[in-house]
Amino acid sequence: MGKRPAPYPEIPAQPNFPEIEARVLARWRREKTFERSVAQRPASSGGAAGDNEFVFYDGPPFANGLPHFGHLLTGYVKDVVPRYQTLRGRRVERRFGWDCHGLPAEMEAERELGVQGRAAIRAYGIEKFNDYCRASVLRYTGQWRKTVTRAGRWVDFENDYKTMGLPYMESVLWAFKTLWDKGLLYEGTRVLPYSWAAQTPLSNFETRLDDSLRARQDPAVTVRFELLPEPSQGGDPLPTELLAWTTTPWTLPSNLAVAVGPELDYALLELDGKNGKRRVILGAACVQKFAAELGAARQVGSVKGRALVGRRYRPLFPFFAELAQPAEGGPGAFRVLAADFVDVEEGTGVVHMAPGFGEEDMEICRAAGLPAPVPVDEAGRFTAEVSDYAGMLVFDANPKIIRDLRERGALLRHETIEHNYPHCWRTDEPLIYRAMNSWYLQVSRFKARMVELNRRINWIPGHVRDGLFGKWLETARDWSISRNRFWGTPIPVWKSDDPQHPRVDVYGGLDEIERDFGRRPRDLHRPHIDEFLRPNPDDPSGKSTMRRVPEVLDVWFDSGSMPFAQAHYPFENREWFEKHFPADFIVEYLAQTRGWFYTMHVLATALFDRHPFANCMCHGVALDTEGRKLSKRLRNYPEPEEVFRTHGSDALRWYLVSSPILRGSDLAVAKDGKPIADVVRGVLNPLWSAWHFFCLYANADGMRARLGGGAEGAAAEAGSHAILDRYILAKTRALVEEVAKRMDRYDLAGACQAVAAHLDALNNWFIRRSRPRFWRARNADGPEDLDKQAAYDTLGRALETLCRTASPLLPFLTDEIYKGLCGGESVHLGDWPDPQKDGLPADPQLVADMDQVREVCSAAFALRRRENVRIRQPLRALTVAGPGAARLRPFVELIRDEVNVKEVRLEADSAGIASLRLQVNARALGPRLGKMTQKIIQAAKQGRWEQDADGNVRVTGEEFGPEGLHLEKNEFDLRLEAREDNDASRQGLQALPSGEAIAALDFRLDETLLREGLARDVVRVVQQARRAAGLHVSDRIRLGLQLPDSYREAVAAFEDYVRENTLATSISSLAAPESDAVPAQCFAAELEGEPVQISVEKAAP
RNA sequence: GGGCCUGUAGCUCAGCUGGUUAGAGCAUCCGCCUGAUAAGCGGAAGGUCCGUGGUUCAAAUCCACGCAGGCCCA
């Protein structure tokens, strides 16, 4: 008999997953699998153009940083969903994008070039600076590509988009111009969060990114503002001062007013000072806080804030003293103003106002006709206007300012407070608030529409729509879109440089610029674009020039433009854009509700009156086990490269995608990566194990599974075991449907759970129960071979379908198995399983029955455990009694084998061993009977009920009257329970959890049963010896045994059994050893404490 | 100060369109099988469902008020 060729790969039981992944990656690259998986799906299904596309937008990462753990998580989701949709037949194009502009790039360039600040950059040369930025932002693209590729993420790097590309930027200009034409842009002066370190204002949402709020210690001072006598009221009887509190002493030199709450009560205190009596005014509710300083003071009156409004005071500093004189009939500076926002929670109820440095200050002061001087330069240093502190960084000036106040007698209290203070997300330096000129998008005008359009978006998790994002939209403010920087899309506005001849031009594209300037920009970046000058057409003298304003656009304007700018819309691809907007799906981390999600929504609403994406998934943040953010500095996370090397990408993918982080919560990642190893153990190994089993036996038998249809037919032909075939195929169908349902809802974790549960059914039920069918010797075309073929067909089909179903979740492993199983093309080029075409029967009843079978077996095992009887010991009989028992008829063989009994009896009547318990269906009963429900539940629990011959059930008891209370059929279930006083002897009883049947195991043993049990014990030790000897599962052996008497007798009585189950061609007795030494070729073991020896010798086949 | 989320077994989390006895995985304990897998399988133990009130015949689930944690906004 010649050796049959192995139809399947010879694979190890313990695979090296990283090695497999490397192989699969090489194959994908060689066979251009990704490209083909996209290309083979038509964009339209024959209906409307593009109707077969699933549109995915890839949020562009900042290009000049390296990919980190968080990117991997997002990347996996960005891969799983498109792979799934591709299987479903959709065309899913995936363009990678690079976010090139903005502060991150500029900061890095400043650092590396040693050029700090705007003035230094101008001196260095804007062109050289920007050239440096351009080169540096693409520095890590290679590393990105490598990591993303290694993670198995399929994305198109060739056809990527870059926000610094000319076409992209031209689309951004178009957006600006379009918004301008709609009247949604304006230029204005406002107080903005300003990063003096980065020398630029930030948008309100940039200050909210990540952990920009950080604890910081600052001085808090309480200062005295000395009121000037009020001649009209005859003057104050004594010198009087207002107390004000601030945590930004450096703004005091710019103080122009103080504000009080008009309706608040203020206390008038009198105290003795060095220079005689004086009076102090502060919020009545705040007096207590200043007990230390004002303890000796007497309250001599109280006054409403309203009454203080208009009073003048002496400026603390001389720098802006001239503003006390009203400019054009206004009231002038250094007066008490009214402001509703003033409260007495913090401070004194009197608020110092520096309109150049506070948003509310500016509003209040502007209403009072006051200017907003800003004596602080771009770098956060005082200007010459404030001569005493000129050149000092404002925070550094605090101590000197406080000292000067003290010397001047203007300081009441100096303390230090720790508070949360916003910091610059790029430089980590504290921000200041500063009046700036800026360009604004008037978001407040279409806020309501954004809220409306948001209702069309499906957010995952759902609460984000009306919660985090919805609430944020409702409070949206105008967006400061300009930055006083260099590396960005230029604001396309040209202004006349002569105010006598004003003119403003806005350009929305290269053609328009060429038309007016006579040449076409080849690069829209500064400084080139700044060189486009022309005479002002509105100036008859011809002397003034149109010059571009210096600002560039906020980088978030770039990324918000991604849906149209990536396609150079509207200059090209008009149709393409229409078909790819809005996106079907995007995913980023939760904080992008302030970033990319938000800016896309703003621009989509303003420009197109549409929502930009239909399904948006927000995931949480990965933290370490201490709850800290993952940081390079702390090295508190498993290195991705290391995980790839040890466990592989599929394990990491599964770990992340199956975790609650996808539902928006945070995930604690253990640095040691143990949970990832658990994925290997719990998911990858079992899947591999099933495949290994298949290969092992199929190769030994030289048989192939027939996958192309007919498996079901083959299963039907086969004998008694075919029910397992039908079961696993029906179970597989249920899996396919469950995973589809989950994936369609973007519940990736749920899909993982379904796959993991299925693996258990496949390995620990179908395969384990089917093993004898794979063991049996071939017998050319006998019934054994038909059954064997059916088993291979079924297992092959189950594996093949499982691979296709799980391929988005485990793209490497499933492709490796699929290729070995089916040959030919990658699993990722196939279709989602179709139960009809793939012959997967729908049989929920069979699946439910099999679940019941497993319950019966579990019950039997529990009974054995209770009685301390090992499973190898055959027992006389298992009885399953109850109305549900008959359904198990087709499974008796299976149960008999699994629980090791000689007979399985199914009986409808369980009266002898079980009693009935009434379980009322409260859901049905409640609406009908209301209050009575609880009493009925009580009665049922106490067994106060009767059943008549027709099966009618009445609960009895005084409260239900003499007749009792009749229950309708749908209002109760009768469940079986083991009877304490059962009439069976030596029987263990265990009710099934379903209550439909009760299992009774007969533990009475006789000589034969005992012997068989011992024979099985012998078989077990022989199997251990086989394994120890390194034999193949199908090798035949000559078996030698040296056993205690009882076992020898058992082997003699069950010799055939022992031979069959150990593949022994002969069994002989070994001579009793003369010493304790074990002969070299023998395997030593113990049976019930007695030493035994076994020799296994490979026999001819 | 306001908003959103979270609070369930030792740990990580399901369940929460109200329905009697609250589940899973991991960890623990006990045991078992073994001609694929000991990186396996089974069984058991483990819970005032954060608290207090309320609605209801019935609350982990709905409502109110708290408490604790996270995030966001003032």
PDB file of C-alpha atoms in Angstrom, chain A residues 279-412:
ATOM      1  CA  ARG A 279     -13.492 102.937  54.444  1.00  0.00           C
ATOM      2  CA  VAL A 280     -13.470  99.735  52.432  1.00  0.00           C
ATOM      3  CA  ILE A 281     -16.147  98.404  50.075  1.00  0.00           C
ATOM      4  CA  LEU A 282     -16.507  94.803  49.022  1.00  0.00           C
ATOM      5  CA  GLY A 283     -19.242  92.233  48.428  1.00  0.00           C
ATOM      6  CA  ALA A 284     -21.213  91.702  51.620  1.00  0.00           C
ATOM      7  CA  ALA A 285     -20.913  87.941  51.192  1.00  0.00           C
ATOM      8  CA  CYS A 286     -17.124  88.200  50.920  1.00  0.00           C
ATOM      9  CA  VAL A 287     -16.360  90.035  54.145  1.00  0.00           C
ATOM     10  CA  GLN A 288     -15.833  86.830  56.059  1.00  0.00           C
ATOM     11  CA  LYS A 289     -13.074  85.718  53.708  1.00  0.00           C
ATOM     12  CA  PHE A 290     -11.010  88.750  54.623  1.00  0.00           C
ATOM     13  CA  ALA A 291     -11.372  88.446  58.368  1.00  0.00           C
ATOM     14  CA  ALA A 292      -7.593  88.368  58.762  1.00  0.00           C
ATOM     15  CA  GLU A 293      -7.117  91.742  57.102  1.00  0.00           C
ATOM     16  CA  LEU A 294     -10.427  93.336  58.053  1.00  0.00           C
ATOM     17  CA  GLY A 295     -11.058  91.776  61.443  1.00  0.00           C
ATOM     18  CA  ALA A 296     -10.948  95.102  63.236  1.00  0.00           C
ATOM     19  CA  ALA A 297     -13.293  96.778  60.801  1.00  0.00           C
ATOM     20  CA  ARG A 298     -16.803  97.860  61.682  1.00  0.00           C
ATOM     21  CA  GLN A 299     -19.574  97.600  59.174  1.00  0.00           C
ATOM     22  CA  VAL A 300     -21.067 101.050  58.931  1.00  0.00           C
ATOM     23  CA  GLY A 301     -23.469 100.549  56.069  1.00  0.00           C
ATOM     24  CA  SER A 302     -24.326  98.625  52.972  1.00  0.00           C
ATOM     25  CA  VAL A 303     -25.042  99.587  49.433  1.00  0.00           C
ATOM     26  CA  LYS A 304     -26.297  97.994  46.194  1.00  0.00           C
ATOM     27  CA  GLY A 305     -23.750  97.659  43.429  1.00  0.00           C
ATOM     28  CA  ARG A 306     -25.983  99.855  41.320  1.00  0.00           C
ATOM     29  CA  ALA A 307     -25.233 102.794  43.563  1.00  0.00           C
ATOM     30  CA  LEU A 308     -21.514 102.449  42.981  1.00  0.00           C
ATOM     31  CA  VAL A 309     -21.719 102.489  39.189  1.00  0.00           C
ATOM     32  CA  GLY A 310     -20.121 105.560  37.687  1.00  0.00           C
ATOM     33  CA  ARG A 311     -17.782 106.281  40.599  1.00  0.00           C
ATOM     34  CA  ARG A 312     -14.243 107.136  39.531  1.00  0.00           C
ATOM     35  CA  TYR A 313     -11.063 105.824  41.066  1.00  0.00           C
ATOM     36  CA  ARG A 314      -7.376 106.570  41.026  1.00  0.00           C
ATOM     37  CA  PRO A 315      -5.476 104.401  38.479  1.00  0.00           C
ATOM     38  CA  LEU A 316      -3.119 101.898  40.083  1.00  0.00           C
ATOM     39  CA  PHE A 317      -0.495 102.563  37.429  1.00  0.00           C
ATOM     40  CA  PRO A 318       0.250 105.654  35.396  1.00  0.00           C
ATOM     41  CA  PHE A 319       0.596 103.976  31.997  1.00  0.00           C
ATOM     42  CA  PHE A 320      -2.872 104.686  30.623  1.00  0.00           C
ATOM     43  CA  ALA A 321      -3.825 107.528  32.952  1.00  0.00           C
ATOM     44  CA  GLU A 322      -4.590 109.791  30.007  1.00  0.00           C
ATOM     45  CA  LEU A 323      -7.577 107.581  29.173  1.00  0.00           C
ATOM     46  CA  ALA A 324      -9.345 108.994  32.232  1.00  0.00           C
ATOM     47  CA  GLN A 325     -10.225 111.898  30.004  1.00  0.00           C
ATOM     48  CA  PRO A 326     -13.102 110.881  27.755  1.00  0.00           C
ATOM     49  CA  ALA A 327     -12.195 110.764  24.097  1.00  0.00           C
ATOM     50  CA  GLU A 328     -15.394 111.957  22.470  1.00  0.00           C
ATOM     51  CA  GLY A 329     -17.753 112.801  25.240  1.00  0.00           C
ATOM     52  CA  GLY A 330     -17.680 109.283  26.647  1.00  0.00           C
ATOM     53  CA  PRO A 331     -17.367 108.670  30.348  1.00  0.00           C
ATOM     54  CA  GLY A 332     -13.628 107.909  30.316  1.00  0.00           C
ATOM     55  CA  ALA A 333     -11.657 105.160  32.000  1.00  0.00           C
ATOM     56  CA  PHE A 334     -11.161 104.238  35.662  1.00  0.00           C
ATOM     57  CA  ARG A 335     -14.808 104.100  36.586  1.00  0.00           C
ATOM     58  CA  VAL A 336     -17.043 101.531  38.188  1.00  0.00           C
ATOM     59  CA  LEU A 337     -19.096  99.695  35.590  1.00  0.00           C
ATOM     60  CA  ALA A 338     -22.021  97.347  35.959  1.00  0.00           C
ATOM     61  CA  ALA A 339     -21.697  93.731  34.841  1.00  0.00           C
ATOM     62  CA  ASP A 340     -24.237  90.992  35.382  1.00  0.00           C
ATOM     63  CA  PHE A 341     -21.700  88.197  35.393  1.00  0.00           C
ATOM     64  CA  VAL A 342     -20.066  89.430  38.590  1.00  0.00           C
ATOM     65  CA  ASP A 343     -20.679  87.161  41.528  1.00  0.00           C
ATOM     66  CA  VAL A 344     -19.352  86.701  45.042  1.00  0.00           C
ATOM     67  CA  GLU A 345     -18.225  83.055  44.741  1.00  0.00           C
ATOM     68  CA  GLU A 346     -14.618  83.971  44.264  1.00  0.00           C
ATOM     69  CA  GLY A 347     -12.854  87.174  45.171  1.00  0.00           C
ATOM     70  CA  THR A 348     -14.556  90.278  46.423  1.00  0.00           C
ATOM     71  CA  GLY A 349     -17.539  90.884  44.191  1.00  0.00           C
ATOM     72  CA  VAL A 350     -15.548  93.599  42.480  1.00  0.00           C
ATOM     73  CA  VAL A 351     -13.834  92.613  39.235  1.00  0.00           C
ATOM     74  CA  HIS A 352     -10.837  94.350  37.776  1.00  0.00           C
ATOM     75  CA  MET A 353     -11.169  94.957  34.022  1.00  0.00           C
ATOM     76  CA  ALA A 354      -8.337  94.869  31.510  1.00  0.00           C
ATOM     77  CA  PRO A 355     -10.185  94.948  28.190  1.00  0.00           C
ATOM     78  CA  GLY A 356      -7.124  93.885  26.219  1.00  0.00           C
ATOM     79  CA  PHE A 357      -6.840  90.654  28.203  1.00  0.00           C
ATOM     80  CA  GLY A 358     -10.292  89.413  29.046  1.00  0.00           C
ATOM     81  CA  GLU A 359     -13.197  88.504  26.871  1.00  0.00           C
ATOM     82  CA  GLU A 360     -15.853  89.779  29.252  1.00  0.00           C
ATOM     83  CA  ASP A 361     -13.700  92.736  30.160  1.00  0.00           C
ATOM     84  CA  MET A 362     -13.605  93.725  26.534  1.00  0.00           C
ATOM     85  CA  GLU A 363     -17.360  93.446  26.088  1.00  0.00           C
ATOM     86  CA  ILE A 364     -18.146  95.513  29.143  1.00  0.00           C
ATOM     87  CA  CYS A 365     -15.518  98.122  28.385  1.00  0.00           C
ATOM     88  CA  ARG A 366     -16.432  98.371  24.740  1.00  0.00           C
ATOM     89  CA  ALA A 367     -20.006  99.112  25.779  1.00  0.00           C
ATOM     90  CA  ALA A 368     -18.595 101.884  27.985  1.00  0.00           C
ATOM     91  CA  GLY A 369     -16.724 103.328  25.043  1.00  0.00           C
ATOM     92  CA  LEU A 370     -13.278 102.310  26.245  1.00  0.00           C
ATOM     93  CA  PRO A 371     -10.400 101.154  24.023  1.00  0.00           C
ATOM     94  CA  ALA A 372      -8.545  97.921  24.577  1.00  0.00           C
ATOM     95  CA  PRO A 373      -4.822  98.590  24.840  1.00  0.00           C
ATOM     96  CA  VAL A 374      -2.575  95.541  24.548  1.00  0.00           C
ATOM     97  CA  PRO A 375       0.834  96.466  25.912  1.00  0.00           C
ATOM     98  CA  VAL A 376       2.110  92.908  25.421  1.00  0.00           C
ATOM     99  CA  ASP A 377       3.927  91.799  22.293  1.00  0.00           C
ATOM    100  CA  GLU A 378       3.732  88.609  20.240  1.00  0.00           C
ATOM    101  CA  ALA A 379       6.169  86.852  22.524  1.00  0.00           C
ATOM    102  CA  GLY A 380       4.207  87.653  25.660  1.00  0.00           C
ATOM    103  CA  ARG A 381       6.530  90.461  26.780  1.00  0.00           C
ATOM    104  CA  PHE A 382       5.513  93.910  27.965  1.00  0.00           C
ATOM    105  CA  THR A 383       6.011  96.662  25.417  1.00  0.00           C
ATOM    106  CA  ALA A 384       7.441 100.098  26.033  1.00  0.00           C
ATOM    107  CA  GLU A 385       3.950 101.339  26.774  1.00  0.00           C
ATOM    108  CA  VAL A 386       4.366  99.776  30.168  1.00  0.00           C
ATOM    109  CA  SER A 387       7.835 101.157  30.728  1.00  0.00           C
ATOM    110  CA  ASP A 388       8.435  99.709  34.194  1.00  0.00           C
ATOM    111  CA  TYR A 389       8.135  96.140  32.921  1.00  0.00           C
ATOM    112  CA  ALA A 390       9.066  96.499  29.280  1.00  0.00           C
ATOM    113  CA  GLY A 391      10.677  93.373  27.892  1.00  0.00           C
ATOM    114  CA  MET A 392       9.524  91.118  30.695  1.00  0.00           C
ATOM    115  CA  LEU A 393       7.476  88.021  30.056  1.00  0.00           C
ATOM    116  CA  VAL A 394       4.136  88.697  31.692  1.00  0.00           C
ATOM    117  CA  PHE A 395       4.324  85.752  34.075  1.00  0.00           C
ATOM    118  CA  ASP A 396       7.834  86.773  35.088  1.00  0.00           C
ATOM    119  CA  ALA A 397       6.623  90.315  35.726  1.00  0.00           C
ATOM    120  CA  ASN A 398       4.082  89.207  38.312  1.00  0.00           C
ATOM    121  CA  PRO A 399       6.440  89.344  41.327  1.00  0.00           C
ATOM    122  CA  LYS A 400       7.709  92.811  40.471  1.00  0.00           C
ATOM    123  CA  ILE A 401       4.204  94.089  39.904  1.00  0.00           C
ATOM    124  CA  ILE A 402       3.118  92.710  43.246  1.00  0.00           C
ATOM    125  CA  ARG A 403       6.130  94.275  44.948  1.00  0.00           C
ATOM    126  CA  ASP A 404       5.326  97.648  43.406  1.00  0.00           C
ATOM    127  CA  LEU A 405       1.707  97.397  44.508  1.00  0.00           C
ATOM    128  CA  ARG A 406       2.780  96.652  48.039  1.00  0.00           C
ATOM    129  CA  GLU A 407       5.154  99.632  48.102  1.00  0.00           C
ATOM    130  CA  ARG A 408       2.360 101.779  46.828  1.00  0.00           C
ATOM    131  CA  GLY A 409       0.088 100.519  49.597  1.00  0.00           C
ATOM    132  CA  ALA A 410      -2.367  99.140  47.054  1.00  0.00           C
ATOM    133  CA  LEU A 411      -2.038  95.505  48.077  1.00  0.00           C
ATOM    134  CA  LEU A 412      -4.399  94.062  50.654  1.00  0.00           C
TER     135      LEU A 412
END
